[in-house]
Amino acid sequence: MALRRFRADLHIHTCLSPCGELTMYPRAVVEKARAAGLDIIAVTDHNSAENAAAVGEAAAGTGLTVLPGLELATEEEAHILGLFEAGTALGELLAIVYEKLPDIPSKRSFIDDQVIVDAEDCVTGFNPHCLIGATRLTVYDTVDLIHRHGGMAVASHVDREAFSIISQLGFIPPDLKLDAVEVSPLLSFDEARAAFGPLSPFPLVRFSDAHRPEEIGRASMDFFLAKPTLEEIRKALAGRDGREVRPA
Ligand SMILES: [Zn+2]
Ligand SMILES: [Zn+2]
């Protein structure tokens, strides 16, 4: 089967993330992703995925594939990305995550920053949960939860001094069934490979963790796939069936 190169940035926040800029609306995300030469993106808001379908809809007909996802904060305050096949309904998973978030009194100013939008960038609501909090799920529970819903689990920005599995645990547990380990754009891929390759039994990837439109695509990977699906990305990370992944 003929393989094609798909440039992917699989760690992008929207206006739903409390720390994501309000300008991260679906159409802006899609426009910036195309301008940055991306073929596949994943929408990964903190502890939620309620804008992912709207970004997918906004991308219809543009040639951009949008994978739904989220960035879970574990009990240990380590961030782990859950990435799913396009079209996956994540309602059941989100209900579990919301139930495990801190039950703090809702502050209006806080909720105002957790904007749910539709594909036309219209505000349809505000997420009332404490999305910036850590769940009561351990790193093992989190990876298991992602896998049970058919997703891929990627440890976020392991080079960062906070909220990463290495900053919180001191190491990457080799028995944690991660599908990949991400480094931030602060390091080049070669620097990351030198620093984290020996510490990681899992494949390394480097994505943008964009919170602002201009950050989209500042780090990405080139996947050589038959089609732009999570299943194909999974094969590339495992080096199966001739699929490959290289730093962009
Ligand atoms: Zn993070
Ligand atoms: Zn992030």
mmCIF file with all atom_site columns, N, CA, C and O in Angstrom, residues 18-19 45-48 71-79 97-98 100-104 110 114 127 129-137 163:
data_model
loop_
_atom_site.group_PDB
_atom_site.id
_atom_site.type_symbol
_atom_site.label_atom_id
_atom_site.label_alt_id
_atom_site.label_comp_id
_atom_site.label_asym_id
_atom_site.label_entity_id
_atom_site.label_seq_id
_atom_site.pdbx_PDB_ins_code
_atom_site.Cartn_x
_atom_site.Cartn_y
_atom_site.Cartn_z
_atom_site.occupancy
_atom_site.B_iso_or_equiv
_atom_site.pdbx_formal_charge
_atom_site.auth_seq_id
_atom_site.auth_comp_id
_atom_site.auth_asym_id
_atom_site.auth_atom_id
_atom_site.pdbx_PDB_model_num
ATOM 1   N N  . PRO A 1 18  ? -8.724  26.443 30.678 1.00 0.00 ? 18  PRO A N  1
ATOM 2   C CA . PRO A 1 18  ? -8.659  27.711 31.411 1.00 0.00 ? 18  PRO A CA 1
ATOM 3   C C  . PRO A 1 18  ? -7.419  28.538 31.065 1.00 0.00 ? 18  PRO A C  1
ATOM 4   O O  . PRO A 1 18  ? -7.460  29.760 31.093 1.00 0.00 ? 18  PRO A O  1
ATOM 5   N N  . CYS A 1 19  ? -6.326  27.868 30.693 1.00 0.00 ? 19  CYS A N  1
ATOM 6   C CA . CYS A 1 19  ? -5.097  28.587 30.364 1.00 0.00 ? 19  CYS A CA 1
ATOM 7   C C  . CYS A 1 19  ? -4.959  28.773 28.854 1.00 0.00 ? 19  CYS A C  1
ATOM 8   O O  . CYS A 1 19  ? -3.982  29.348 28.389 1.00 0.00 ? 19  CYS A O  1
ATOM 9   N N  . ASP A 1 45  ? -7.785  19.405 25.380 1.00 0.00 ? 45  ASP A N  1
ATOM 10  C CA . ASP A 1 45  ? -7.992  20.345 26.484 1.00 0.00 ? 45  ASP A CA 1
ATOM 11  C C  . ASP A 1 45  ? -7.777  19.654 27.828 1.00 0.00 ? 45  ASP A C  1
ATOM 12  O O  . ASP A 1 45  ? -7.824  18.435 27.928 1.00 0.00 ? 45  ASP A O  1
ATOM 13  N N  . HIS A 1 46  ? -7.545  20.473 28.850 1.00 0.00 ? 46  HIS A N  1
ATOM 14  C CA . HIS A 1 46  ? -7.302  19.933 30.192 1.00 0.00 ? 46  HIS A CA 1
ATOM 15  C C  . HIS A 1 46  ? -8.565  19.262 30.737 1.00 0.00 ? 46  HIS A C  1
ATOM 16  O O  . HIS A 1 46  ? -9.602  19.919 30.907 1.00 0.00 ? 46  HIS A O  1
ATOM 17  N N  . ASN A 1 47  ? -8.468  17.971 30.989 1.00 0.00 ? 47  ASN A N  1
ATOM 18  C CA . ASN A 1 47  ? -9.529  17.193 31.637 1.00 0.00 ? 47  ASN A CA 1
ATOM 19  C C  . ASN A 1 47  ? -10.894 17.314 30.957 1.00 0.00 ? 47  ASN A C  1
ATOM 20  O O  . ASN A 1 47  ? -11.923 17.104 31.589 1.00 0.00 ? 47  ASN A O  1
ATOM 21  N N  . SER A 1 48  ? -10.909 17.651 29.674 1.00 0.00 ? 48  SER A N  1
ATOM 22  C CA . SER A 1 48  ? -12.179 17.743 28.954 1.00 0.00 ? 48  SER A CA 1
ATOM 23  C C  . SER A 1 48  ? -11.945 17.609 27.453 1.00 0.00 ? 48  SER A C  1
ATOM 24  O O  . SER A 1 48  ? -10.816 17.730 26.988 1.00 0.00 ? 48  SER A O  1
ATOM 25  N N  . GLU A 1 71  ? -6.146  16.180 27.802 1.00 0.00 ? 71  GLU A N  1
ATOM 26  C CA . GLU A 1 71  ? -4.910  16.082 28.579 1.00 0.00 ? 71  GLU A CA 1
ATOM 27  C C  . GLU A 1 71  ? -5.320  15.915 30.036 1.00 0.00 ? 71  GLU A C  1
ATOM 28  O O  . GLU A 1 71  ? -5.796  16.856 30.670 1.00 0.00 ? 71  GLU A O  1
ATOM 29  N N  . LEU A 1 72  ? -5.166  14.690 30.524 1.00 0.00 ? 72  LEU A N  1
ATOM 30  C CA . LEU A 1 72  ? -5.589  14.392 31.887 1.00 0.00 ? 72  LEU A CA 1
ATOM 31  C C  . LEU A 1 72  ? -4.512  14.764 32.885 1.00 0.00 ? 72  LEU A C  1
ATOM 32  O O  . LEU A 1 72  ? -3.327  14.551 32.636 1.00 0.00 ? 72  LEU A O  1
ATOM 33  N N  . ALA A 1 73  ? -4.937  15.323 34.028 1.00 0.00 ? 73  ALA A N  1
ATOM 34  C CA . ALA A 1 73  ? -4.010  15.586 35.131 1.00 0.00 ? 73  ALA A CA 1
ATOM 35  C C  . ALA A 1 73  ? -4.232  14.483 36.157 1.00 0.00 ? 73  ALA A C  1
ATOM 36  O O  . ALA A 1 73  ? -5.334  14.315 36.668 1.00 0.00 ? 73  ALA A O  1
ATOM 37  N N  . THR A 1 74  ? -3.205  13.705 36.425 1.00 0.00 ? 74  THR A N  1
ATOM 38  C CA . THR A 1 74  ? -3.352  12.576 37.342 1.00 0.00 ? 74  THR A CA 1
ATOM 39  C C  . THR A 1 74  ? -3.260  13.045 38.790 1.00 0.00 ? 74  THR A C  1
ATOM 40  O O  . THR A 1 74  ? -2.887  14.196 39.069 1.00 0.00 ? 74  THR A O  1
ATOM 41  N N  . GLU A 1 75  ? -3.562  12.141 39.691 1.00 0.00 ? 75  GLU A N  1
ATOM 42  C CA . GLU A 1 75  ? -3.460  12.406 41.133 1.00 0.00 ? 75  GLU A CA 1
ATOM 43  C C  . GLU A 1 75  ? -2.065  12.911 41.506 1.00 0.00 ? 75  GLU A C  1
ATOM 44  O O  . GLU A 1 75  ? -1.895  13.731 42.394 1.00 0.00 ? 75  GLU A O  1
ATOM 45  N N  . GLU A 1 76  ? -1.033  12.399 40.802 1.00 0.00 ? 76  GLU A N  1
ATOM 46  C CA . GLU A 1 76  ? 0.353   12.812 41.075 1.00 0.00 ? 76  GLU A CA 1
ATOM 47  C C  . GLU A 1 76  ? 0.680   14.139 40.383 1.00 0.00 ? 76  GLU A C  1
ATOM 48  O O  . GLU A 1 76  ? 1.833   14.588 40.413 1.00 0.00 ? 76  GLU A O  1
ATOM 49  N N  . GLU A 1 77  ? -0.321  14.753 39.725 1.00 0.00 ? 77  GLU A N  1
ATOM 50  C CA . GLU A 1 77  ? -0.152  15.997 38.967 1.00 0.00 ? 77  GLU A CA 1
ATOM 51  C C  . GLU A 1 77  ? 0.779   15.828 37.772 1.00 0.00 ? 77  GLU A C  1
ATOM 52  O O  . GLU A 1 77  ? 1.534   16.733 37.414 1.00 0.00 ? 77  GLU A O  1
ATOM 53  N N  . ALA A 1 78  ? 0.739   14.663 37.181 1.00 0.00 ? 78  ALA A N  1
ATOM 54  C CA . ALA A 1 78  ? 1.439   14.438 35.912 1.00 0.00 ? 78  ALA A CA 1
ATOM 55  C C  . ALA A 1 78  ? 0.402   14.532 34.793 1.00 0.00 ? 78  ALA A C  1
ATOM 56  O O  . ALA A 1 78  ? -0.724  14.055 34.948 1.00 0.00 ? 78  ALA A O  1
ATOM 57  N N  . HIS A 1 79  ? 0.775   15.158 33.690 1.00 0.00 ? 79  HIS A N  1
ATOM 58  C CA . HIS A 1 79  ? -0.146  15.282 32.557 1.00 0.00 ? 79  HIS A CA 1
ATOM 59  C C  . HIS A 1 79  ? 0.052   14.120 31.588 1.00 0.00 ? 79  HIS A C  1
ATOM 60  O O  . HIS A 1 79  ? 1.189   13.775 31.246 1.00 0.00 ? 79  HIS A O  1
ATOM 61  N N  . VAL A 1 97  ? -14.111 11.272 34.373 1.00 0.00 ? 97  VAL A N  1
ATOM 62  C CA . VAL A 1 97  ? -13.101 12.293 34.690 1.00 0.00 ? 97  VAL A CA 1
ATOM 63  C C  . VAL A 1 97  ? -13.710 13.389 35.564 1.00 0.00 ? 97  VAL A C  1
ATOM 64  O O  . VAL A 1 97  ? -13.131 13.771 36.586 1.00 0.00 ? 97  VAL A O  1
ATOM 65  N N  . TYR A 1 98  ? -14.888 13.888 35.192 1.00 0.00 ? 98  TYR A N  1
ATOM 66  C CA . TYR A 1 98  ? -15.518 14.977 35.948 1.00 0.00 ? 98  TYR A CA 1
ATOM 67  C C  . TYR A 1 98  ? -15.797 14.546 37.389 1.00 0.00 ? 98  TYR A C  1
ATOM 68  O O  . TYR A 1 98  ? -15.676 15.334 38.322 1.00 0.00 ? 98  TYR A O  1
ATOM 69  N N  . LYS A 1 100 ? -14.067 12.616 39.092 1.00 0.00 ? 100 LYS A N  1
ATOM 70  C CA . LYS A 1 100 ? -12.793 12.496 39.809 1.00 0.00 ? 100 LYS A CA 1
ATOM 71  C C  . LYS A 1 100 ? -12.079 13.833 39.986 1.00 0.00 ? 100 LYS A C  1
ATOM 72  O O  . LYS A 1 100 ? -10.959 13.895 40.476 1.00 0.00 ? 100 LYS A O  1
ATOM 73  N N  . LEU A 1 101 ? -12.707 14.919 39.533 1.00 0.00 ? 101 LEU A N  1
ATOM 74  C CA . LEU A 1 101 ? -12.089 16.239 39.697 1.00 0.00 ? 101 LEU A CA 1
ATOM 75  C C  . LEU A 1 101 ? -12.455 16.822 41.066 1.00 0.00 ? 101 LEU A C  1
ATOM 76  O O  . LEU A 1 101 ? -13.471 16.438 41.645 1.00 0.00 ? 101 LEU A O  1
ATOM 77  N N  . PRO A 1 102 ? -11.653 17.750 41.590 1.00 0.00 ? 102 PRO A N  1
ATOM 78  C CA . PRO A 1 102 ? -11.976 18.339 42.885 1.00 0.00 ? 102 PRO A CA 1
ATOM 79  C C  . PRO A 1 102 ? -13.330 19.029 42.849 1.00 0.00 ? 102 PRO A C  1
ATOM 80  O O  . PRO A 1 102 ? -13.674 19.688 41.865 1.00 0.00 ? 102 PRO A O  1
ATOM 81  N N  . ASP A 1 103 ? -14.065 18.855 43.921 1.00 0.00 ? 103 ASP A N  1
ATOM 82  C CA . ASP A 1 103 ? -15.410 19.417 44.003 1.00 0.00 ? 103 ASP A CA 1
ATOM 83  C C  . ASP A 1 103 ? -15.333 20.769 44.686 1.00 0.00 ? 103 ASP A C  1
ATOM 84  O O  . ASP A 1 103 ? -15.821 20.954 45.791 1.00 0.00 ? 103 ASP A O  1
ATOM 85  N N  . ILE A 1 104 ? -14.697 21.699 44.037 1.00 0.00 ? 104 ILE A N  1
ATOM 86  C CA . ILE A 1 104 ? -14.532 23.014 44.674 1.00 0.00 ? 104 ILE A CA 1
ATOM 87  C C  . ILE A 1 104 ? -15.675 23.924 44.263 1.00 0.00 ? 104 ILE A C  1
ATOM 88  O O  . ILE A 1 104 ? -16.240 23.756 43.198 1.00 0.00 ? 104 ILE A O  1
ATOM 89  N N  . PHE A 1 110 ? -13.681 31.911 36.915 1.00 0.00 ? 110 PHE A N  1
ATOM 90  C CA . PHE A 1 110 ? -12.949 30.731 36.481 1.00 0.00 ? 110 PHE A CA 1
ATOM 91  C C  . PHE A 1 110 ? -13.675 30.031 35.346 1.00 0.00 ? 110 PHE A C  1
ATOM 92  O O  . PHE A 1 110 ? -13.119 29.714 34.315 1.00 0.00 ? 110 PHE A O  1
ATOM 93  N N  . GLN A 1 114 ? -13.714 28.867 30.576 1.00 0.00 ? 114 GLN A N  1
ATOM 94  C CA . GLN A 1 114 ? -13.853 27.490 30.079 1.00 0.00 ? 114 GLN A CA 1
ATOM 95  C C  . GLN A 1 114 ? -14.989 27.453 29.064 1.00 0.00 ? 114 GLN A C  1
ATOM 96  O O  . GLN A 1 114 ? -16.089 26.991 29.329 1.00 0.00 ? 114 GLN A O  1
ATOM 97  N N  . ASN A 1 127 ? -17.986 25.281 30.764 1.00 0.00 ? 127 ASN A N  1
ATOM 98  C CA . ASN A 1 127 ? -17.810 24.043 31.528 1.00 0.00 ? 127 ASN A CA 1
ATOM 99  C C  . ASN A 1 127 ? -17.689 24.381 33.015 1.00 0.00 ? 127 ASN A C  1
ATOM 100 O O  . ASN A 1 127 ? -16.830 25.161 33.405 1.00 0.00 ? 127 ASN A O  1
ATOM 101 N N  . HIS A 1 129 ? -16.828 22.503 35.580 1.00 0.00 ? 129 HIS A N  1
ATOM 102 C CA . HIS A 1 129 ? -15.938 21.685 36.403 1.00 0.00 ? 129 HIS A CA 1
ATOM 103 C C  . HIS A 1 129 ? -14.583 22.363 36.614 1.00 0.00 ? 129 HIS A C  1
ATOM 104 O O  . HIS A 1 129 ? -14.204 23.260 35.865 1.00 0.00 ? 129 HIS A O  1
ATOM 105 N N  . CYS A 1 130 ? -13.859 21.881 37.619 1.00 0.00 ? 130 CYS A N  1
ATOM 106 C CA . CYS A 1 130 ? -12.556 22.459 37.934 1.00 0.00 ? 130 CYS A CA 1
ATOM 107 C C  . CYS A 1 130 ? -11.498 21.839 37.010 1.00 0.00 ? 130 CYS A C  1
ATOM 108 O O  . CYS A 1 130 ? -10.726 20.975 37.406 1.00 0.00 ? 130 CYS A O  1
ATOM 109 N N  . LEU A 1 131 ? -11.496 22.296 35.756 1.00 0.00 ? 131 LEU A N  1
ATOM 110 C CA . LEU A 1 131 ? -10.659 21.639 34.743 1.00 0.00 ? 131 LEU A CA 1
ATOM 111 C C  . LEU A 1 131 ? -9.165  21.794 35.010 1.00 0.00 ? 131 LEU A C  1
ATOM 112 O O  . LEU A 1 131 ? -8.359  20.991 34.548 1.00 0.00 ? 131 LEU A O  1
ATOM 113 N N  . ILE A 1 132 ? -8.798  22.824 35.749 1.00 0.00 ? 132 ILE A N  1
ATOM 114 C CA . ILE A 1 132 ? -7.386  23.048 36.030 1.00 0.00 ? 132 ILE A CA 1
ATOM 115 C C  . ILE A 1 132 ? -6.897  22.124 37.152 1.00 0.00 ? 132 ILE A C  1
ATOM 116 O O  . ILE A 1 132 ? -5.694  21.964 37.373 1.00 0.00 ? 132 ILE A O  1
ATOM 117 N N  . GLY A 1 133 ? -7.817  21.464 37.826 1.00 0.00 ? 133 GLY A N  1
ATOM 118 C CA . GLY A 1 133 ? -7.449  20.596 38.959 1.00 0.00 ? 133 GLY A CA 1
ATOM 119 C C  . GLY A 1 133 ? -6.850  19.272 38.522 1.00 0.00 ? 133 GLY A C  1
ATOM 120 O O  . GLY A 1 133 ? -6.813  18.940 37.346 1.00 0.00 ? 133 GLY A O  1
ATOM 121 N N  . ALA A 1 134 ? -6.384  18.514 39.512 1.00 0.00 ? 134 ALA A N  1
ATOM 122 C CA . ALA A 1 134 ? -5.896  17.159 39.267 1.00 0.00 ? 134 ALA A CA 1
ATOM 123 C C  . ALA A 1 134 ? -7.013  16.181 39.609 1.00 0.00 ? 134 ALA A C  1
ATOM 124 O O  . ALA A 1 134 ? -7.758  16.389 40.566 1.00 0.00 ? 134 ALA A O  1
ATOM 125 N N  . THR A 1 135 ? -7.129  15.126 38.826 1.00 0.00 ? 135 THR A N  1
ATOM 126 C CA . THR A 1 135 ? -8.142  14.103 39.100 1.00 0.00 ? 135 THR A CA 1
ATOM 127 C C  . THR A 1 135 ? -7.660  13.201 40.240 1.00 0.00 ? 135 THR A C  1
ATOM 128 O O  . THR A 1 135 ? -6.488  13.238 40.612 1.00 0.00 ? 135 THR A O  1
ATOM 129 N N  . ARG A 1 136 ? -8.556  12.383 40.764 1.00 0.00 ? 136 ARG A N  1
ATOM 130 C CA . ARG A 1 136 ? -8.147  11.375 41.733 1.00 0.00 ? 136 ARG A CA 1
ATOM 131 C C  . ARG A 1 136 ? -7.861  10.059 41.011 1.00 0.00 ? 136 ARG A C  1
ATOM 132 O O  . ARG A 1 136 ? -8.205  8.980  41.479 1.00 0.00 ? 136 ARG A O  1
ATOM 133 N N  . LEU A 1 137 ? -7.213  10.145 39.855 1.00 0.00 ? 137 LEU A N  1
ATOM 134 C CA . LEU A 1 137 ? -6.812  8.953  39.094 1.00 0.00 ? 137 LEU A CA 1
ATOM 135 C C  . LEU A 1 137 ? -5.287  8.898  39.099 1.00 0.00 ? 137 LEU A C  1
ATOM 136 O O  . LEU A 1 137 ? -4.638  9.889  38.764 1.00 0.00 ? 137 LEU A O  1
ATOM 137 N N  . PHE A 1 163 ? 4.345   19.265 36.309 1.00 0.00 ? 163 PHE A N  1
ATOM 138 C CA . PHE A 1 163 ? 3.238   18.585 35.647 1.00 0.00 ? 163 PHE A CA 1
ATOM 139 C C  . PHE A 1 163 ? 3.671   17.536 34.623 1.00 0.00 ? 163 PHE A C  1
ATOM 140 O O  . PHE A 1 163 ? 2.959   17.278 33.656 1.00 0.00 ? 163 PHE A O  1
#
